């Protein structure tokens, strides 16, 4: 297989803090290894539109600390079709680009997998706050999103304590409960509702009432969006035990802000790793870090593997929040 000379990078799907750090790592590592590097604006939509520009060392200056993505992102229905994928591969060939690094979630990986099948060498970086990508301990943005939720709960706990109230906090995570679990454990939430663990709101209401009778003056209930709407949980709890919780839906604030040092280091390691794997002739794989070790796993395996939910951590959170 011919050596890789020209690579491109794009960000796709929901953005996440650390994507800029990953773009910076891909561009600088590529240039340092003697490659030409191109940035594609607005994900697969920008690829189809030919929004491709050459990058240099300065193109990615002063972005390491910034949330969001300078390459922007988009969702592209056309690229879900074989014709759209073929057009994407042709556009890359037209620009003499040998390989593509895709930074995104599992949907973006499926697109990268299709390009690989069409002869474009691709590597994936796990860019999503959801942490729902298998074969990597953490995804780029997860640590920052969890730290935002923990900070918000710290603030809520102050006012809930003053008023002896219960707070319901709805967090992101799409169909998974990883953000709710980590933020719930780190903030001492009394209840953590996730799609991975069945729950009964009547039982939870009874537990809250029992805690209040034992002198617990306030409670925090974290609800993963995949487990339900915070407002609906609050309404049910009021109906079952009359506690009238106050609800906070954190929403897209979890997707902004400066990435933590953990996300910056994870993104930097993965971006450079993807470039070195492409140079070594690898492709069609998702990059990750497992127990500190850099790994590359076939897209086909990654997109068809559900990320395990950490039940041991969940049980610890419940044990310690009594
Ligand atoms: P994420 O990558 O965060 O999971 P999406 O699921 O929205 O985000 O996917 C982002 C983009 O990836 C989609 O807009 C589409 O262009 C592309 N994509 C998603 N799924 C597929 C698929 N099965 N085949 C080809 N492209 C896909
Ligand atoms: O996948 C990341 C994510 O933030 C999910 O947690 C959330 O459900 C979704 O994106 C929101 O999508 P959008 O930004 O398109 O509203």
CSV table of C-alpha atoms and ligand atoms in Angstrom, one decimal:
chain,number,residue,atom,x,y,z
A,1,UNK,CA,0.0,0.0,0.0
A,2,UNK,CA,1.4,3.4,-1.0
A,3,UNK,CA,2.8,5.5,1.9
A,4,UNK,CA,0.5,8.2,3.4
A,5,UNK,CA,1.5,11.7,2.3
A,6,UNK,CA,-1.6,13.8,2.7
A,7,UNK,CA,-4.1,13.4,5.6
A,8,UNK,CA,-7.3,15.3,6.5
A,9,UNK,CA,-9.1,15.6,9.8
A,10,UNK,CA,-12.8,16.4,10.6
A,11,UNK,CA,-15.0,16.7,13.6
A,12,UNK,CA,-18.5,15.1,13.4
A,13,UNK,CA,-21.7,14.6,15.5
A,14,UNK,CA,-22.2,16.2,18.9
A,15,UNK,CA,-19.2,18.4,19.7
A,16,UNK,CA,-17.1,17.9,22.9
A,17,UNK,CA,-14.5,19.7,24.9
A,18,UNK,CA,-11.1,18.4,23.8
A,19,UNK,CA,-11.9,18.1,20.1
A,20,UNK,CA,-9.7,21.2,19.4
A,21,UNK,CA,-6.9,19.5,21.3
A,22,UNK,CA,-7.3,16.4,19.2
A,23,UNK,CA,-7.4,18.5,15.9
A,24,UNK,CA,-4.2,20.3,17.1
A,25,UNK,CA,-2.5,16.9,17.8
A,26,UNK,CA,-3.4,15.5,14.4
A,27,UNK,CA,-2.3,18.6,12.5
A,28,UNK,CA,1.0,19.1,14.4
A,29,UNK,CA,1.9,15.4,14.5
A,30,UNK,CA,1.2,15.1,10.8
A,31,UNK,CA,3.3,18.1,9.9
A,32,UNK,CA,6.2,17.0,12.2
A,33,UNK,CA,6.1,13.6,10.5
A,34,UNK,CA,6.4,15.3,7.1
A,35,UNK,CA,2.8,15.0,5.9
A,36,UNK,CA,0.5,17.6,4.4
A,37,UNK,CA,-2.5,18.1,6.6
A,38,UNK,CA,-5.9,19.3,5.6
A,39,UNK,CA,-8.9,20.4,7.7
A,40,UNK,CA,-12.4,19.7,6.7
A,41,UNK,CA,-15.0,22.1,7.9
A,42,UNK,CA,-18.5,21.0,9.2
A,43,UNK,CA,-18.0,17.2,9.3
A,44,UNK,CA,-19.2,15.0,6.5
A,45,UNK,CA,-21.4,17.8,5.1
A,46,UNK,CA,-18.3,19.9,4.6
A,47,UNK,CA,-16.6,17.0,3.0
A,48,UNK,CA,-19.4,16.6,0.4
A,49,UNK,CA,-19.2,20.4,-0.2
A,50,UNK,CA,-15.5,20.4,-0.6
A,51,UNK,CA,-14.9,22.7,2.4
A,52,UNK,CA,-11.2,21.5,2.7
A,53,UNK,CA,-8.2,23.7,3.5
A,54,UNK,CA,-4.6,23.1,4.1
A,55,UNK,CA,-3.4,23.5,7.7
A,56,UNK,CA,-0.1,24.6,9.0
A,57,UNK,CA,1.4,24.7,12.5
A,58,UNK,CA,-0.2,28.1,13.2
A,59,UNK,CA,-3.6,27.0,12.0
A,60,UNK,CA,-4.0,25.2,15.4
A,61,UNK,CA,-2.3,27.8,17.6
A,62,UNK,CA,-4.1,28.8,20.8
A,63,UNK,CA,-6.9,26.3,20.6
A,64,UNK,CA,-5.8,23.6,23.0
A,65,UNK,CA,-7.6,25.3,25.9
A,66,UNK,CA,-10.8,26.1,23.9
A,67,UNK,CA,-14.0,24.1,24.0
A,68,UNK,CA,-16.0,23.4,20.8
A,69,UNK,CA,-14.2,22.7,17.5
A,70,UNK,CA,-12.6,25.2,15.1
A,71,UNK,CA,-13.5,22.8,12.3
A,72,UNK,CA,-17.1,23.0,13.4
A,73,UNK,CA,-19.3,19.9,13.1
A,74,UNK,CA,-22.6,19.0,11.4
A,75,UNK,CA,-25.0,16.1,11.0
A,76,UNK,CA,-25.3,15.0,7.4
A,77,UNK,CA,-28.2,12.9,6.2
A,78,UNK,CA,-26.8,12.5,2.6
A,79,UNK,CA,-23.7,10.8,4.0
A,80,UNK,CA,-25.9,8.1,5.5
A,81,UNK,CA,-26.5,7.0,1.8
A,82,UNK,CA,-24.1,4.9,-0.3
A,83,UNK,CA,-24.2,7.6,-3.0
A,84,UNK,CA,-23.2,10.2,-0.4
A,85,UNK,CA,-20.4,8.0,0.9
A,86,UNK,CA,-19.1,7.5,-2.6
A,87,UNK,CA,-19.2,11.3,-3.2
A,88,UNK,CA,-17.2,11.7,0.0
A,89,UNK,CA,-14.5,9.3,-1.1
A,90,UNK,CA,-14.3,10.9,-4.5
A,91,UNK,CA,-13.9,14.4,-3.0
A,92,UNK,CA,-11.0,13.1,-0.9
A,93,UNK,CA,-9.4,11.5,-4.0
A,94,UNK,CA,-9.9,14.8,-5.9
A,95,UNK,CA,-7.8,16.5,-3.3
A,96,UNK,CA,-5.2,13.7,-3.3
A,97,UNK,CA,-5.9,13.0,0.3
A,98,UNK,CA,-4.7,9.5,1.3
A,99,UNK,CA,-6.2,9.2,4.7
A,100,UNK,CA,-8.8,10.8,7.1
A,101,UNK,CA,-9.0,11.1,10.8
A,102,UNK,CA,-12.6,11.3,12.1
A,103,UNK,CA,-13.2,12.8,15.5
A,104,UNK,CA,-16.7,11.9,16.7
A,105,UNK,CA,-19.0,9.3,18.2
A,106,UNK,CA,-20.3,5.9,17.0
A,107,UNK,CA,-22.3,7.4,14.2
A,108,UNK,CA,-19.3,9.2,12.8
A,109,UNK,CA,-17.3,6.0,13.2
A,110,UNK,CA,-19.9,4.2,10.9
A,111,UNK,CA,-19.2,6.9,8.3
A,112,UNK,CA,-15.5,6.4,8.6
A,113,UNK,CA,-16.0,2.7,8.3
A,114,UNK,CA,-17.8,3.2,5.0
A,115,UNK,CA,-15.0,5.4,3.6
A,116,UNK,CA,-12.5,2.8,4.6
A,117,UNK,CA,-14.5,0.2,2.7
A,118,UNK,CA,-14.3,2.6,-0.3
A,119,UNK,CA,-10.5,2.6,-0.1
A,120,UNK,CA,-9.9,5.7,2.0
A,121,UNK,CA,-7.7,4.9,4.9
A,122,UNK,CA,-9.4,6.2,8.1
A,123,UNK,CA,-8.8,6.3,11.8
A,124,UNK,CA,-11.4,7.3,14.5
A,125,UNK,CA,-11.0,9.3,17.7
A,126,UNK,CA,-13.7,9.0,20.3
A,127,UNK,CA,-15.0,12.6,20.5
A,128,UNK,CA,-18.2,12.7,22.6
A,129,UNK,CA,-19.2,13.6,26.1
A,130,UNK,CA,-21.3,10.5,26.5
A,131,UNK,CA,-18.5,8.0,27.1
A,132,UNK,CA,-20.6,5.5,25.1
A,133,UNK,CA,-17.7,4.2,22.9
A,134,UNK,CA,-16.3,0.8,23.6
A,135,UNK,CA,-12.6,-0.1,23.6
A,136,UNK,CA,-11.5,3.1,25.3
A,137,UNK,CA,-11.9,3.8,29.0
A,138,UNK,CA,-12.9,7.4,28.4
A,139,UNK,CA,-14.0,9.5,25.4
A,140,UNK,CA,-12.7,13.0,24.7
A,141,UNK,CA,-15.0,15.4,26.5
A,142,UNK,CA,-16.4,13.0,29.2
A,143,UNK,CA,-14.1,14.2,32.0
A,144,UNK,CA,-15.0,17.9,31.3
A,145,UNK,CA,-18.7,17.2,31.1
A,146,UNK,CA,-18.6,15.3,34.4
A,147,UNK,CA,-16.7,18.1,36.0
A,148,UNK,CA,-19.3,20.6,34.8
A,149,UNK,CA,-22.1,18.5,36.4
A,150,UNK,CA,-20.3,18.1,39.7
A,151,UNK,CA,-19.7,21.9,39.9
A,152,UNK,CA,-23.4,22.5,39.2
A,153,UNK,CA,-24.4,20.0,41.9
A,154,UNK,CA,-22.1,21.6,44.4
A,155,UNK,CA,-23.9,24.9,43.8
A,156,UNK,CA,-27.3,23.3,44.0
A,157,UNK,CA,-26.4,21.6,47.2
A,158,UNK,CA,-25.8,24.9,48.9
A,159,UNK,CA,-29.2,26.3,48.2
A,160,UNK,CA,-31.0,22.9,48.8
A,161,UNK,CA,-29.3,22.8,52.2
A,162,UNK,CA,-30.5,26.3,53.1
A,163,UNK,CA,-34.1,25.5,52.2
A,164,UNK,CA,-34.0,21.8,53.2
A,165,UNK,CA,-35.2,20.8,49.7
A,166,UNK,CA,-34.6,18.0,47.2
A,167,UNK,CA,-33.0,18.8,43.8
A,168,UNK,CA,-33.6,16.8,40.6
A,169,UNK,CA,-30.7,17.3,38.1
A,170,UNK,CA,-31.2,16.0,34.5
A,171,UNK,CA,-27.9,15.4,32.7
A,172,UNK,CA,-26.9,14.4,29.1
A,173,UNK,CA,-25.6,11.0,27.9
A,174,UNK,CA,-28.1,10.2,25.1
A,175,UNK,CA,-29.0,6.5,25.8
A,176,UNK,CA,-26.4,5.9,28.4
A,177,UNK,CA,-25.9,6.7,32.1
A,178,UNK,CA,-22.1,7.2,32.3
A,179,UNK,CA,-22.2,10.9,32.9
A,180,UNK,CA,-25.0,10.5,35.6
A,181,UNK,CA,-23.0,7.7,37.3
A,182,UNK,CA,-19.7,9.5,37.5
A,183,UNK,CA,-21.1,12.9,38.4
A,184,UNK,CA,-23.5,11.3,40.9
A,185,UNK,CA,-20.8,9.4,42.7
A,186,UNK,CA,-18.4,12.4,42.7
A,187,UNK,CA,-21.1,14.7,44.1
A,188,UNK,CA,-22.6,12.2,46.6
A,189,UNK,CA,-26.0,12.1,45.0
A,190,UNK,CA,-28.5,10.1,47.0
A,191,UNK,CA,-30.3,8.8,43.9
A,192,UNK,CA,-28.9,8.2,40.4
A,193,UNK,CA,-31.4,7.2,37.7
A,194,UNK,CA,-29.8,5.6,34.6
A,195,UNK,CA,-31.3,3.6,31.7
A,196,UNK,CA,-29.0,0.7,32.6
A,197,UNK,CA,-30.6,0.1,36.0
A,198,UNK,CA,-34.4,-0.4,36.5
A,199,UNK,CA,-36.0,1.8,39.2
A,200,UNK,CA,-39.4,2.4,40.8
A,201,UNK,CA,-40.2,6.0,41.7
A,202,UNK,CA,-42.6,4.8,44.5
A,203,UNK,CA,-39.7,3.0,46.2
A,204,UNK,CA,-37.4,6.0,45.7
A,205,UNK,CA,-40.1,8.3,47.2
A,206,UNK,CA,-40.4,6.0,50.2
A,207,UNK,CA,-36.6,6.0,50.6
A,208,UNK,CA,-36.5,9.9,50.5
A,209,UNK,CA,-39.3,10.1,53.1
A,210,UNK,CA,-37.4,7.7,55.3
A,211,UNK,CA,-34.2,9.7,55.0
A,212,UNK,CA,-36.0,12.9,55.9
A,213,UNK,CA,-37.5,11.2,59.0
A,214,UNK,CA,-33.9,10.2,59.9
A,215,UNK,CA,-32.8,13.8,59.7
A,216,UNK,CA,-31.4,14.0,56.1
A,217,UNK,CA,-32.2,17.6,55.4
A,218,UNK,CA,-31.8,17.6,51.5
A,219,UNK,CA,-31.2,15.1,48.7
A,220,UNK,CA,-29.8,15.2,45.2
A,221,UNK,CA,-31.4,13.1,42.5
A,222,UNK,CA,-29.4,12.8,39.2
A,223,UNK,CA,-31.4,11.7,36.2
A,224,UNK,CA,-29.7,10.6,33.0
A,225,UNK,CA,-31.8,11.9,30.0
A,226,UNK,CA,-32.0,8.3,28.7
A,227,UNK,CA,-33.8,7.3,32.0
A,228,UNK,CA,-36.4,10.1,31.8
A,229,UNK,CA,-37.2,13.8,32.1
A,230,UNK,CA,-36.2,15.5,35.3
A,231,UNK,CA,-39.5,17.5,35.5
A,232,UNK,CA,-41.5,14.2,35.2
A,233,UNK,CA,-39.4,12.6,37.9
A,234,UNK,CA,-40.0,15.6,40.2
A,235,UNK,CA,-43.8,15.6,39.5
A,236,UNK,CA,-44.0,11.9,40.4
A,237,UNK,CA,-42.0,12.2,43.6
A,238,UNK,CA,-44.3,15.1,44.6
A,239,UNK,CA,-47.3,12.9,43.9
A,240,UNK,CA,-45.9,10.0,45.9
A,241,UNK,CA,-44.4,11.7,48.9
A,242,UNK,CA,-45.2,15.4,48.7
A,243,UNK,CA,-41.5,16.6,48.7
A,244,UNK,CA,-41.8,19.1,45.8
A,245,UNK,CA,-38.3,18.9,44.4
A,246,UNK,CA,-36.7,21.7,42.3
A,247,UNK,CA,-35.5,20.6,38.9
A,248,UNK,CA,-32.5,21.7,36.9
A,249,UNK,CA,-31.9,20.5,33.3
A,250,UNK,CA,-28.2,21.2,32.6
A,251,UNK,CA,-28.5,20.7,28.9
A,252,UNK,CA,-25.8,22.0,26.5
A,253,UNK,CA,-23.8,23.7,29.3
A,254,UNK,CA,-22.3,20.2,29.6
A,255,UNK,CA,-20.8,20.5,26.1
A,256,UNK,CA,-19.0,23.8,26.5
A,257,UNK,CA,-16.1,25.3,28.5
A,258,UNK,CA,-12.4,24.7,28.5
A,259,UNK,CA,-11.4,21.0,28.5
A,260,UNK,CA,-9.9,19.6,31.7
A,261,UNK,CA,-6.2,18.6,31.7
A,262,UNK,CA,-7.4,15.0,31.5
A,263,UNK,CA,-9.3,15.6,28.2
A,264,UNK,CA,-6.4,17.7,26.8
A,265,UNK,CA,-3.9,14.9,27.5
A,266,UNK,CA,-6.3,12.1,26.2
A,267,UNK,CA,-7.0,14.1,23.0
A,268,UNK,CA,-3.3,14.9,22.4
A,269,UNK,CA,-2.2,11.2,22.9
A,270,UNK,CA,-5.0,9.9,20.6
A,271,UNK,CA,-4.5,12.5,17.9
A,272,UNK,CA,-0.8,11.8,17.6
A,273,UNK,CA,-1.4,8.0,17.9
A,274,UNK,CA,-3.9,8.1,15.0
A,275,UNK,CA,-1.3,9.8,12.7
A,276,UNK,CA,1.4,7.3,13.7
A,277,UNK,CA,-0.9,4.4,13.0
A,278,UNK,CA,-1.8,5.7,9.5
A,279,UNK,CA,1.9,6.2,8.7
A,280,UNK,CA,2.5,2.6,9.8
A,281,UNK,CA,-0.1,1.5,7.3
A,282,UNK,CA,-3.0,0.9,9.7
A,283,UNK,CA,-6.6,1.9,8.9
A,284,UNK,CA,-10.2,1.2,9.6
A,285,UNK,CA,-9.8,1.4,13.3
A,286,UNK,CA,-11.0,3.4,16.3
A,287,UNK,CA,-8.3,4.7,18.7
A,288,UNK,CA,-8.6,4.5,22.4
A,289,UNK,CA,-6.8,4.4,25.7
A,290,UNK,CA,-7.4,1.3,27.9
A,291,UNK,CA,-5.7,1.3,31.4
A,292,UNK,CA,-3.3,3.9,30.1
A,293,UNK,CA,-2.3,1.9,26.9
A,294,UNK,CA,-3.0,3.3,23.4
A,295,UNK,CA,-5.1,0.8,21.4
A,296,UNK,CA,-6.6,0.6,17.9
A,297,UNK,CA,-9.7,-1.6,17.3
A,298,UNK,CA,-11.5,-2.4,14.1
A,299,UNK,CA,-14.5,-0.1,13.5
A,300,UNK,CA,-16.7,-3.1,12.9
A,301,UNK,CA,-16.0,-4.4,16.4
A,302,UNK,CA,-16.3,-1.0,18.1
A,303,UNK,CA,-19.6,0.1,16.6
A,304,UNK,CA,-21.2,-3.3,17.4
A,305,UNK,CA,-20.0,-3.4,21.0
A,306,UNK,CA,-22.1,-1.7,23.7
A,307,UNK,CA,-19.9,0.1,26.3
A,308,UNK,CA,-20.4,-1.8,29.6
A,309,UNK,CA,-22.0,0.1,32.4
A,310,UNK,CA,-19.9,0.1,35.6
A,311,UNK,CA,-22.3,-1.6,38.1
A,312,UNK,CA,-19.6,-1.8,40.7
A,313,UNK,CA,-19.2,1.9,40.7
A,314,UNK,CA,-23.0,2.3,40.8
A,315,UNK,CA,-23.3,0.1,43.9
A,316,UNK,CA,-20.5,2.0,45.5
A,317,UNK,CA,-22.3,5.3,44.9
A,318,UNK,CA,-25.5,3.9,46.4
A,319,UNK,CA,-23.6,2.4,49.4
A,320,UNK,CA,-21.9,5.7,50.2
A,321,UNK,CA,-24.9,8.0,49.8
A,322,UNK,CA,-26.9,6.5,52.7
B,1,LIG,P1,-22.1,10.8,16.7
B,1,LIG,O1,-20.9,10.6,15.8
B,1,LIG,O2,-21.8,11.8,17.8
B,1,LIG,O3,-22.7,9.5,17.2
B,1,LIG,P2,-24.3,11.1,14.8
B,1,LIG,O4,-24.9,9.8,15.2
B,1,LIG,O5,-25.2,12.3,14.7
B,1,LIG,O6,-23.2,11.6,15.9
B,1,LIG,O7,-23.5,10.9,13.5
B,1,LIG,C1,-22.8,12.0,12.9
B,1,LIG,C2,-22.8,11.9,11.4
B,1,LIG,O8,-22.1,10.7,11.0
B,1,LIG,C3,-24.2,11.8,10.8
B,1,LIG,O9,-24.8,13.1,10.6
B,1,LIG,C4,-23.9,11.1,9.5
B,1,LIG,O10,-23.4,12.1,8.5
B,1,LIG,C5,-22.7,10.2,9.8
B,1,LIG,N1,-23.3,8.9,10.1
B,1,LIG,C6,-24.0,8.5,11.2
B,1,LIG,N2,-24.4,7.2,11.1
B,1,LIG,C7,-23.9,6.7,9.9
B,1,LIG,C8,-24.0,5.5,9.1
B,1,LIG,N3,-24.6,4.4,9.7
B,1,LIG,N4,-23.4,5.4,7.9
B,1,LIG,C9,-22.8,6.5,7.4
B,1,LIG,N5,-22.7,7.7,8.0
B,1,LIG,C10,-23.2,7.8,9.2
B,2,LIG,O1,-24.0,12.9,21.9
B,2,LIG,C1,-23.7,14.0,22.7
B,2,LIG,C2,-25.0,14.7,23.1
B,2,LIG,O2,-24.7,15.8,23.9
B,2,LIG,C3,-25.9,13.8,23.9
B,2,LIG,O3,-25.5,13.6,25.3
B,2,LIG,C4,-27.2,14.6,23.8
B,2,LIG,O4,-28.4,13.8,24.0
B,2,LIG,C5,-27.1,15.0,22.3
B,2,LIG,O5,-25.7,15.1,22.0
B,2,LIG,C6,-27.8,16.4,22.0
B,2,LIG,O6,-27.7,16.5,20.6
B,2,LIG,P1,-27.9,18.0,20.0
B,2,LIG,O7,-26.6,18.8,20.4
B,2,LIG,O8,-28.0,17.7,18.5
B,2,LIG,O9,-29.1,18.6,20.6
